[in-house]
Amino acid sequence: MPLLTRRNLLKASAVAGAYGVGMGVAGKFGLAAAAPEPQLLTAVKTEAMLTEAGPTRDVMSWGRDGMPPVLRMTKGRPYAARLNNQLDEPTTIHWHGLRIDNHMDGVPFLTQPYVYTGDSFDYAFTPPDAGTFWYHPHCNTLTQMGHGMTGMLIVEDPADPEFDAEVLLNLRDWRLGGDGQFIAPFRSRDAAKSGTYGTVRTANWHQEPQYDVPAGGLVRLRMAITDVTRIFSLTMAGADAAVIAIDGNPVPKRFPLELLQIGPGQRLDLAVRMPDSEGAVATLEDIRGTRPKTIVSLRAAGQSLKRNIGDLGPLAENPLPKADLSAAVEIPLILSATAENAAVESICGTLGYSFWAINKVPWPGDTSDPTAPLAELKLGKSYVFNLENTTPHAHPIHLHGMSFTVISSSTREVMPLISDTYLVQPDEKVQLALVADNPGDWVLHCHIIEHQKTGMTSYVRVS
Ligand code: C2O
Ligand code: CU
């Protein structure tokens, strides 16, 4: 292996980019904030090499280059994208975790019309927060996301500390048979439990990839759990890793990654200090389930840079209004199982069952229609969601359009994390505080897509 410079690293893997000199300069002295050219995102059916068995057909992505492109934008700078639908079914794009205008949120009928085959839709917004996010359709999602449409989205802050390398991980599974082709997307008996797992696990559409990064260097590992089902229990072997951000937001206090559970929809940013000796390997592992599983390995390359995790400056906080807890109105959000019955046909695809409910209502598919909002919030007022999980399964509950702060849990000590997705454990009650500062109808749902599509979805109205 030749010595890897930042430039070589970029070439060595499509995902390990130089973070630092190049990016910093572009960020600080780049284009002025004029309306940008839209980035073209063409939704297509394609083929991809996911297993040894040969190309998988009916893969869905934006563009034909395999994994959806990593979208890069800058905090506070306008961004635009044109979705062009070449699929044979309607689609949209939701920008998971971005606090943007409601009509850019990508939820069919609730915030925008369907984008039909051959049509396009222009998205334009200015991301207010820096961090690691992702994007996906909000329509027939078990199929569209399950077949590949889950992409990473990075919002840069030019003031972020410099790392020696950055590695992005888009973590997801595929439900493929031994011939490498898609099998049934779910089993109803699993949808009524923790969801149906994929059969092939990938990071960046590769099984257990290995990336070269500078020995003794500091690596920013940004990951997004874009799978429709799987919850991870992450640990790092062979290197020290500090958790620096969760769900796009800097943690109030950095802590070493020992074991962290993270569910579909969530993101994690780690600062990894690579070992000093050339060839040493650090592995990120998922120890949930019976056998530990390697997700990715990082190989130390070159002469040690002898960096120190403690030298890393802080990430800037994102500009979130603080909820006024003394005046906050409390809203119950009780997750339960529901008597199994057939789901009503929904405008956005149904799985044909309902198994789950929020506040006793099993919601139809991932659309709001025709049910009224779960709660009506007054613009500018503070609220506390009392989220209670009365089921024996964990649920990553995601709110569109606004971020909340975790203020308490009935089962553990919590940091005041700012997030858009909370993984609520069985029998846990948690309080999530927010200011209803973004007008519109905002979906709130479990990000285990089978749960979302069998009752565990709803929306709140802010006006
Ligand atoms: Cu990640 Cu309703 O979305
Ligand atoms: Cu769930």
Short mmCIF file of C-alpha atoms and ligand atoms in Angstrom, two decimals:
data_model
loop_
_atom_site.label_atom_id
_atom_site.label_comp_id
_atom_site.label_asym_id
_atom_site.label_seq_id
_atom_site.Cartn_x
_atom_site.Cartn_y
_atom_site.Cartn_z
CA MET A 1 0.00 0.00 0.00
CA PRO A 2 1.49 3.35 -0.95
CA LEU A 3 1.41 6.18 1.50
CA LEU A 4 -1.94 7.85 1.32
CA THR A 5 -2.24 11.55 1.12
CA ARG A 6 -5.58 13.28 1.49
CA ARG A 7 -5.93 13.37 -2.28
CA ASN A 8 -5.22 9.65 -2.63
CA LEU A 9 -7.68 8.93 0.13
CA LEU A 10 -10.37 10.65 -1.82
CA LYS A 11 -9.68 8.38 -4.75
CA ALA A 12 -9.16 5.31 -2.61
CA SER A 13 -12.80 5.30 -1.71
CA ALA A 14 -15.71 7.25 -2.93
CA VAL A 15 -16.71 7.96 0.62
CA ALA A 16 -13.52 8.94 2.39
CA GLY A 17 -13.20 12.60 1.56
CA ALA A 18 -10.70 15.16 2.66
CA TYR A 19 -12.13 17.27 5.38
CA GLY A 20 -9.98 20.23 6.15
CA VAL A 21 -8.03 22.40 3.79
CA GLY A 22 -10.07 22.01 0.59
CA MET A 23 -13.47 21.92 2.20
CA GLY A 24 -12.70 24.66 4.66
CA VAL A 25 -11.63 27.07 1.97
CA ALA A 26 -14.63 26.29 -0.22
CA GLY A 27 -16.86 26.80 2.77
CA LYS A 28 -15.41 30.10 3.84
CA PHE A 29 -14.78 31.75 0.53
CA GLY A 30 -17.10 29.85 -1.77
CA LEU A 31 -19.98 31.06 -3.87
CA ALA A 32 -22.15 33.86 -2.63
CA ALA A 33 -25.66 33.04 -1.45
CA ALA A 34 -27.34 33.42 -4.86
CA ALA A 35 -30.01 30.94 -5.94
CA PRO A 36 -27.92 27.87 -6.71
CA GLU A 37 -28.22 25.63 -9.76
CA PRO A 38 -30.41 22.69 -8.77
CA GLN A 39 -28.66 19.39 -8.25
CA LEU A 40 -30.34 16.87 -10.52
CA LEU A 41 -31.69 13.81 -8.71
CA THR A 42 -33.17 11.36 -11.16
CA ALA A 43 -35.11 8.52 -9.57
CA VAL A 44 -34.42 5.36 -11.54
CA LYS A 45 -34.59 1.62 -11.47
CA THR A 46 -31.17 0.12 -12.01
CA GLU A 47 -28.93 -2.84 -11.18
CA ALA A 48 -26.19 -3.08 -8.60
CA MET A 49 -23.54 -5.55 -7.46
CA LEU A 50 -24.54 -6.25 -3.87
CA THR A 51 -23.59 -9.91 -3.56
CA GLU A 52 -21.31 -12.45 -5.22
CA ALA A 53 -24.36 -13.90 -6.96
CA GLY A 54 -24.27 -11.24 -9.67
CA PRO A 55 -26.11 -7.99 -10.24
CA THR A 56 -29.33 -7.39 -8.30
CA ARG A 57 -32.15 -6.19 -10.52
CA ASP A 58 -34.86 -3.69 -9.59
CA VAL A 59 -32.56 -1.65 -7.40
CA MET A 60 -33.84 1.91 -6.99
CA SER A 61 -31.63 4.96 -6.63
CA TRP A 62 -31.14 8.51 -7.80
CA GLY A 63 -28.87 8.21 -10.82
CA ARG A 64 -27.28 5.07 -12.20
CA ASP A 65 -24.02 5.16 -10.27
CA GLY A 66 -25.16 2.76 -7.58
CA MET A 67 -25.58 4.23 -4.12
CA PRO A 68 -27.49 7.53 -4.03
CA PRO A 69 -25.11 10.49 -4.17
CA VAL A 70 -23.95 12.00 -0.90
CA LEU A 71 -25.51 15.48 -0.91
CA ARG A 72 -23.31 18.22 0.51
CA MET A 73 -24.60 21.60 1.53
CA THR A 74 -23.52 24.37 3.85
CA LYS A 75 -25.34 25.61 6.94
CA GLY A 76 -27.15 28.86 6.17
CA ARG A 77 -26.60 28.64 2.39
CA PRO A 78 -29.42 28.06 -0.12
CA TYR A 79 -29.55 24.64 -1.73
CA ALA A 80 -31.69 23.38 -4.60
CA ALA A 81 -32.42 20.00 -6.12
CA ARG A 82 -34.63 18.90 -8.99
CA LEU A 83 -36.26 15.53 -8.54
CA ASN A 84 -36.91 13.89 -11.87
CA ASN A 85 -39.03 10.76 -11.60
CA GLN A 86 -38.07 7.99 -14.01
CA LEU A 87 -39.57 5.25 -11.82
CA ASP A 88 -42.81 3.64 -12.88
CA GLU A 89 -44.53 4.84 -9.69
CA PRO A 90 -44.94 8.18 -7.87
CA THR A 91 -42.22 9.36 -5.50
CA THR A 92 -41.04 12.36 -3.45
CA ILE A 93 -37.98 13.27 -1.39
CA HIS A 94 -38.01 13.88 2.34
CA TRP A 95 -34.93 15.53 3.88
CA HIS A 96 -34.73 13.70 7.17
CA GLY A 97 -33.81 15.96 10.08
CA LEU A 98 -33.69 19.24 8.16
CA ARG A 99 -35.79 22.00 9.72
CA ILE A 100 -37.05 23.55 6.50
CA ASP A 101 -40.30 24.93 5.11
CA ASN A 102 -43.26 22.58 5.24
CA HIS A 103 -43.86 22.63 1.48
CA MET A 104 -40.32 21.27 0.94
CA ASP A 105 -40.79 18.36 3.38
CA GLY A 106 -41.65 15.77 0.75
CA VAL A 107 -44.72 14.10 2.26
CA PRO A 108 -47.24 13.33 -0.50
CA PHE A 109 -50.56 15.14 -0.13
CA LEU A 110 -49.71 16.48 3.31
CA THR A 111 -47.00 18.86 2.07
CA GLN A 112 -46.77 18.41 -1.72
CA PRO A 113 -48.38 16.58 -4.63
CA TYR A 114 -47.10 13.23 -5.81
CA VAL A 115 -44.33 13.46 -8.36
CA TYR A 116 -45.63 11.12 -11.06
CA THR A 117 -43.60 9.16 -13.58
CA GLY A 118 -41.91 11.55 -15.99
CA ASP A 119 -42.62 14.60 -13.81
CA SER A 120 -40.20 16.64 -11.81
CA PHE A 121 -40.34 18.71 -8.64
CA ASP A 122 -38.03 21.50 -7.54
CA TYR A 123 -36.86 21.54 -3.96
CA ALA A 124 -35.15 24.64 -2.60
CA PHE A 125 -34.26 25.41 0.98
CA THR A 126 -31.56 26.71 3.28
CA PRO A 127 -30.44 24.20 5.89
CA PRO A 128 -30.34 25.95 9.27
CA ASP A 129 -28.34 23.25 11.05
CA ALA A 130 -24.99 21.62 10.35
CA GLY A 131 -24.60 17.89 10.79
CA THR A 132 -25.17 14.43 9.38
CA PHE A 133 -28.61 13.89 7.84
CA TRP A 134 -30.14 11.77 5.10
CA TYR A 135 -32.83 11.75 2.45
CA HIS A 136 -35.41 9.26 1.24
CA PRO A 137 -38.81 9.07 -0.48
CA HIS A 138 -41.98 9.30 1.59
CA CYS A 139 -44.10 7.15 -0.64
CA ASN A 140 -44.41 3.38 -0.99
CA THR A 141 -41.40 3.49 1.28
CA LEU A 142 -40.98 -0.16 2.18
CA THR A 143 -40.34 -0.78 -1.52
CA GLN A 144 -38.57 2.42 -2.54
CA MET A 145 -36.32 2.64 0.51
CA GLY A 146 -36.00 -1.13 0.73
CA HIS A 147 -34.74 -1.22 -2.85
CA GLY A 148 -32.06 1.42 -2.32
CA MET A 149 -33.46 4.94 -2.06
CA THR A 150 -31.73 6.06 1.13
CA GLY A 151 -28.96 8.62 0.70
CA MET A 152 -26.70 10.60 3.01
CA LEU A 153 -26.85 14.35 3.34
CA ILE A 154 -24.10 16.34 4.97
CA VAL A 155 -24.51 19.94 6.05
CA GLU A 156 -21.08 21.45 6.52
CA ASP A 157 -20.19 24.11 9.00
CA PRO A 158 -17.04 25.89 7.78
CA ALA A 159 -16.15 26.46 11.43
CA ASP A 160 -16.03 22.73 12.24
CA PRO A 161 -12.75 21.38 13.61
CA GLU A 162 -10.35 19.84 11.11
CA PHE A 163 -10.04 16.10 10.78
CA ASP A 164 -7.42 14.18 8.81
CA ALA A 165 -10.07 12.21 6.97
CA GLU A 166 -13.78 11.76 6.84
CA VAL A 167 -15.55 8.46 6.28
CA LEU A 168 -19.25 8.32 5.56
CA LEU A 169 -21.28 5.21 6.27
CA ASN A 170 -24.70 4.61 4.80
CA LEU A 171 -25.77 1.55 6.79
CA ARG A 172 -28.55 -0.61 5.47
CA ASP A 173 -29.67 -4.12 4.64
CA TRP A 174 -31.21 -5.71 1.61
CA ARG A 175 -33.81 -8.46 1.47
CA LEU A 176 -32.23 -10.69 -1.15
CA GLY A 177 -32.43 -14.39 -1.86
CA GLY A 178 -29.44 -16.64 -2.58
CA ASP A 179 -29.64 -15.59 -6.23
CA GLY A 180 -29.06 -11.96 -5.26
CA GLN A 181 -32.60 -10.93 -6.22
CA PHE A 182 -35.18 -9.23 -4.02
CA ILE A 183 -37.49 -11.41 -1.95
CA ALA A 184 -40.75 -10.41 -0.23
CA PRO A 185 -40.12 -7.11 1.60
CA PHE A 186 -41.68 -8.26 4.87
CA ARG A 187 -43.39 -11.01 6.80
CA SER A 188 -46.55 -9.95 8.60
CA ARG A 189 -45.67 -11.89 11.77
CA ASP A 190 -42.43 -9.88 11.98
CA ALA A 191 -44.13 -6.57 11.19
CA ALA A 192 -46.19 -7.22 14.33
CA LYS A 193 -42.91 -7.58 16.28
CA SER A 194 -39.58 -5.84 15.70
CA GLY A 195 -39.87 -5.79 11.91
CA THR A 196 -38.49 -7.98 9.13
CA TYR A 197 -34.71 -7.92 8.85
CA GLY A 198 -32.72 -7.85 5.66
CA THR A 199 -30.59 -10.78 4.58
CA VAL A 200 -27.56 -8.87 3.28
CA ARG A 201 -25.98 -6.15 5.40
CA THR A 202 -24.02 -3.35 3.81
CA ALA A 203 -22.13 -0.15 4.48
CA ASN A 204 -22.13 2.06 1.39
CA TRP A 205 -23.63 -0.84 -0.56
CA HIS A 206 -20.63 -3.07 0.22
CA GLN A 207 -20.37 -5.92 2.68
CA GLU A 208 -17.83 -5.15 5.42
CA PRO A 209 -15.81 -2.60 3.45
CA GLN A 210 -12.34 -1.54 4.57
CA TYR A 211 -11.06 2.01 4.11
CA ASP A 212 -7.54 3.36 4.45
CA VAL A 213 -7.13 6.40 6.65
CA PRO A 214 -4.02 8.10 8.05
CA ALA A 215 -2.24 6.24 10.88
CA GLY A 216 -2.39 8.19 14.12
CA GLY A 217 -4.90 10.52 12.49
CA LEU A 218 -8.28 11.79 13.55
CA VAL A 219 -11.13 10.48 11.44
CA ARG A 220 -14.63 11.87 11.42
CA LEU A 221 -16.86 8.84 11.01
CA ARG A 222 -20.34 9.96 10.05
CA MET A 223 -22.97 7.29 9.84
CA ALA A 224 -26.66 7.15 9.10
CA ILE A 225 -28.87 4.15 9.85
CA THR A 226 -30.94 4.21 6.69
CA ASP A 227 -32.24 0.66 7.01
CA VAL A 228 -35.99 0.16 7.21
CA THR A 229 -35.77 -2.14 10.25
CA ARG A 230 -32.44 -2.76 11.94
CA ILE A 231 -31.39 -1.31 15.31
CA PHE A 232 -27.64 -1.38 15.96
CA SER A 233 -25.62 -1.77 19.17
CA LEU A 234 -22.36 -0.16 18.16
CA THR A 235 -18.92 -0.57 19.56
CA MET A 236 -15.43 0.13 18.24
CA ALA A 237 -12.51 -2.28 18.52
CA GLY A 238 -8.88 -1.35 17.91
CA ALA A 239 -9.13 2.43 18.27
CA ASP A 240 -10.44 5.07 20.63
CA ALA A 241 -13.63 6.67 19.45
CA ALA A 242 -15.53 9.60 20.95
CA VAL A 243 -19.16 10.35 20.24
CA ILE A 244 -19.25 13.94 18.99
CA ALA A 245 -22.75 14.24 17.53
CA ILE A 246 -26.00 12.28 17.54
CA ASP A 247 -28.75 12.86 14.99
CA GLY A 248 -26.86 15.78 13.49
CA ASN A 249 -26.45 17.71 16.73
CA PRO A 250 -23.28 17.98 18.79
CA VAL A 251 -23.60 16.09 22.08
CA PRO A 252 -23.52 18.37 25.17
CA LYS A 253 -20.45 16.52 26.37
CA ARG A 254 -18.32 14.13 24.33
CA PHE A 255 -18.05 10.60 25.62
CA PRO A 256 -16.15 7.49 24.59
CA LEU A 257 -18.09 5.05 22.41
CA GLU A 258 -18.50 1.98 24.56
CA LEU A 259 -21.86 0.70 23.48
CA LEU A 260 -24.52 2.77 21.84
CA GLN A 261 -27.90 1.74 20.52
CA ILE A 262 -29.06 3.53 17.46
CA GLY A 263 -32.10 2.86 15.33
CA PRO A 264 -33.44 3.47 11.83
CA GLY A 265 -33.40 7.15 10.94
CA GLN A 266 -30.67 8.04 13.44
CA ARG A 267 -27.17 9.33 12.80
CA LEU A 268 -23.95 9.18 14.72
CA ASP A 269 -20.71 11.15 14.33
CA LEU A 270 -17.59 9.72 15.89
CA ALA A 271 -14.08 11.10 16.23
CA VAL A 272 -11.81 8.09 15.82
CA ARG A 273 -8.15 8.26 16.74
CA MET A 274 -6.42 5.75 14.49
CA PRO A 275 -3.66 3.49 15.84
CA ASP A 276 -0.10 4.63 15.15
CA SER A 277 1.24 1.60 13.35
CA GLU A 278 0.81 1.18 9.64
CA GLY A 279 -1.61 -1.63 8.86
CA ALA A 280 -3.37 -1.65 12.24
CA VAL A 281 -7.10 -2.04 11.84
CA ALA A 282 -9.98 -0.55 13.81
CA THR A 283 -13.41 -2.11 13.38
CA LEU A 284 -16.87 -0.80 14.00
CA GLU A 285 -19.05 -3.64 15.25
CA ASP A 286 -22.70 -4.30 15.84
CA ILE A 287 -23.04 -6.56 18.84
CA ARG A 288 -26.83 -6.71 18.87
CA GLY A 289 -28.10 -10.22 18.29
CA THR A 290 -26.21 -13.42 18.75
CA ARG A 291 -23.02 -12.89 16.77
CA PRO A 292 -21.03 -9.64 16.65
CA LYS A 293 -20.91 -8.31 13.14
CA THR A 294 -18.24 -6.13 11.56
CA ILE A 295 -19.77 -3.12 9.85
CA VAL A 296 -16.65 -1.48 8.51
CA SER A 297 -12.94 -1.55 9.17
CA LEU A 298 -10.49 1.30 9.00
CA ARG A 299 -6.86 0.55 8.23
CA ALA A 300 -4.09 2.82 9.43
CA ALA A 301 -1.97 3.93 6.49
CA GLY A 302 1.33 5.80 6.37
CA GLN A 303 3.41 7.29 9.11
CA SER A 304 1.61 8.22 12.28
CA LEU A 305 0.23 11.76 12.39
CA LYS A 306 0.37 11.45 16.19
CA ARG A 307 -2.86 13.36 16.69
CA ASN A 308 -4.74 13.65 19.92
CA ILE A 309 -8.52 13.40 20.29
CA GLY A 310 -8.34 15.98 23.06
CA ASP A 311 -7.03 18.59 20.60
CA LEU A 312 -10.25 18.59 18.62
CA GLY A 313 -12.20 21.79 19.02
CA PRO A 314 -15.94 21.64 19.69
CA LEU A 315 -18.63 21.47 17.02
CA ALA A 316 -20.77 24.58 16.97
CA GLU A 317 -24.25 24.18 18.42
CA ASN A 318 -27.18 24.40 16.05
CA PRO A 319 -29.50 27.42 16.48
CA LEU A 320 -32.46 25.81 18.22
CA PRO A 321 -34.93 27.84 20.30
CA LYS A 322 -35.10 26.68 23.92
CA ALA A 323 -38.44 25.37 25.14
CA ASP A 324 -39.95 27.20 28.10
CA LEU A 325 -40.64 24.25 30.39
CA SER A 326 -42.58 26.31 32.94
CA ALA A 327 -45.17 27.21 30.29
CA ALA A 328 -45.01 24.08 28.16
CA VAL A 329 -48.19 22.21 27.30
CA GLU A 330 -47.90 18.44 27.66
CA ILE A 331 -49.02 16.11 24.88
CA PRO A 332 -49.35 12.37 25.44
CA LEU A 333 -47.95 10.05 22.77
CA ILE A 334 -48.75 6.51 23.75
CA LEU A 335 -47.43 3.74 21.56
CA SER A 336 -49.30 0.48 21.69
CA ALA A 337 -50.13 -2.61 19.73
CA THR A 338 -53.62 -2.67 18.30
CA ALA A 339 -56.05 -5.45 17.58
CA GLU A 340 -54.89 -6.87 14.30
CA ASN A 341 -57.15 -5.89 11.46
CA ALA A 342 -56.96 -5.05 7.82
CA ALA A 343 -55.66 -1.58 7.05
CA VAL A 344 -57.68 0.83 4.97
CA GLU A 345 -56.26 1.39 1.53
CA SER A 346 -53.96 4.40 1.72
CA ILE A 347 -52.98 6.82 -1.00
CA CYS A 348 -49.35 5.96 -0.51
CA GLY A 349 -49.28 2.19 -0.42
CA THR A 350 -50.54 -0.11 2.31
CA LEU A 351 -49.09 -3.32 3.68
CA GLY A 352 -52.64 -4.60 4.19
CA TYR A 353 -52.46 -4.86 7.99
CA SER A 354 -52.61 -2.75 11.08
CA PHE A 355 -50.70 -3.81 14.16
CA TRP A 356 -49.79 -0.57 15.92
CA ALA A 357 -51.34 2.60 17.28
CA ILE A 358 -50.45 6.04 18.59
CA ASN A 359 -52.89 7.24 21.27
CA LYS A 360 -55.03 4.21 20.42
CA VAL A 361 -55.46 5.17 16.77
CA PRO A 362 -54.04 2.79 14.16
CA TRP A 363 -53.18 5.22 11.39
CA PRO A 364 -53.58 4.32 7.75
CA GLY A 365 -50.30 3.87 5.89
CA ASP A 366 -47.84 6.71 5.90
CA THR A 367 -50.41 9.30 5.02
CA SER A 368 -52.37 11.51 7.32
CA ASP A 369 -55.49 11.50 5.23
CA PRO A 370 -58.31 11.44 6.22
CA THR A 371 -57.58 11.45 9.95
CA ALA A 372 -57.30 14.71 11.86
CA PRO A 373 -53.96 15.72 13.36
CA LEU A 374 -52.89 14.02 16.55
CA ALA A 375 -52.31 17.42 18.13
CA GLU A 376 -52.66 21.07 17.15
CA LEU A 377 -49.78 23.22 18.32
CA LYS A 378 -49.67 27.01 18.49
CA LEU A 379 -46.84 28.61 16.57
CA GLY A 380 -44.12 29.78 18.94
CA LYS A 381 -45.40 27.92 22.02
CA SER A 382 -43.47 25.32 23.99
CA TYR A 383 -44.57 21.69 24.26
CA VAL A 384 -43.50 18.53 25.99
CA PHE A 385 -44.29 15.23 24.28
CA ASN A 386 -44.80 12.52 26.88
CA LEU A 387 -43.78 9.57 24.77
CA GLU A 388 -44.66 6.24 26.34
CA ASN A 389 -43.86 2.83 24.88
CA THR A 390 -46.29 0.19 26.13
CA THR A 391 -45.08 -2.40 23.60
CA PRO A 392 -42.32 -5.00 24.06
CA HIS A 393 -40.32 -3.56 21.13
CA ALA A 394 -38.12 -0.50 20.67
CA HIS A 395 -39.39 2.21 18.30
CA PRO A 396 -37.34 5.01 16.69
CA ILE A 397 -39.91 7.80 16.74
CA HIS A 398 -39.22 10.57 14.23
CA LEU A 399 -40.71 14.05 14.02
CA HIS A 400 -40.48 16.07 10.82
CA GLY A 401 -39.68 19.77 10.62
CA MET A 402 -38.65 20.48 14.21
CA SER A 403 -36.01 19.22 16.59
CA PHE A 404 -36.72 18.36 20.21
CA THR A 405 -34.60 18.15 23.33
CA VAL A 406 -34.65 14.99 25.42
CA ILE A 407 -35.39 16.10 28.98
CA SER A 408 -36.07 12.96 30.97
CA SER A 409 -36.56 9.22 30.81
CA SER A 410 -38.26 6.88 33.27
CA THR A 411 -35.53 4.26 32.88
CA ARG A 412 -32.17 6.02 32.59
CA GLU A 413 -30.23 9.20 32.93
CA VAL A 414 -30.38 11.19 29.73
CA MET A 415 -28.25 13.95 28.30
CA PRO A 416 -30.19 16.93 26.93
CA LEU A 417 -29.68 15.64 23.40
CA ILE A 418 -31.19 17.57 20.53
CA SER A 419 -32.70 15.28 17.95
CA ASP A 420 -35.43 14.45 15.47
CA THR A 421 -35.56 10.71 16.21
CA TYR A 422 -35.76 9.07 19.64
CA LEU A 423 -35.30 5.34 20.08
CA VAL A 424 -37.82 4.62 22.83
CA GLN A 425 -37.24 1.31 24.62
CA PRO A 426 -39.94 -1.11 25.80
CA ASP A 427 -41.70 0.27 28.89
CA GLU A 428 -39.80 3.54 28.71
CA LYS A 429 -41.47 6.90 29.20
CA VAL A 430 -39.57 9.87 27.89
CA GLN A 431 -40.15 13.61 27.76
CA LEU A 432 -39.24 15.50 24.61
CA ALA A 433 -39.44 19.29 24.71
CA LEU A 434 -39.73 21.62 21.75
CA VAL A 435 -40.81 25.03 20.58
CA ALA A 436 -43.44 24.74 17.84
CA ASP A 437 -41.56 27.21 15.65
CA ASN A 438 -42.21 25.78 12.19
CA PRO A 439 -45.75 26.15 10.78
CA GLY A 440 -47.34 23.30 8.87
CA ASP A 441 -48.44 19.69 9.14
CA TRP A 442 -45.54 17.56 10.35
CA VAL A 443 -45.48 13.79 10.27
CA LEU A 444 -44.53 11.90 13.40
CA HIS A 445 -43.88 8.20 12.97
CA CYS A 446 -41.89 5.14 13.84
CA HIS A 447 -38.96 4.77 11.45
CA ILE A 448 -39.25 1.00 11.39
CA ILE A 449 -41.13 1.29 8.14
CA GLU A 450 -43.32 -1.76 8.72
CA HIS A 451 -44.49 -0.16 11.98
CA GLN A 452 -45.04 3.18 10.28
CA LYS A 453 -47.08 1.49 7.56
CA THR A 454 -49.18 -0.61 9.93
CA GLY A 455 -50.47 2.10 12.23
CA MET A 456 -47.56 3.83 13.97
CA THR A 457 -47.70 7.14 12.22
CA SER A 458 -49.53 10.39 12.67
CA TYR A 459 -48.98 14.10 12.31
CA VAL A 460 -49.10 17.32 14.30
CA ARG A 461 -50.29 20.67 13.03
CA VAL A 462 -48.44 23.87 13.90
CA SER A 463 -50.32 27.10 13.15
CU1 C2O B 1 -36.99 9.75 7.67
CU2 C2O B 1 -40.99 10.55 7.78
O1 C2O B 1 -38.96 10.16 7.70
CU CU B 2 -41.79 0.98 15.68
#
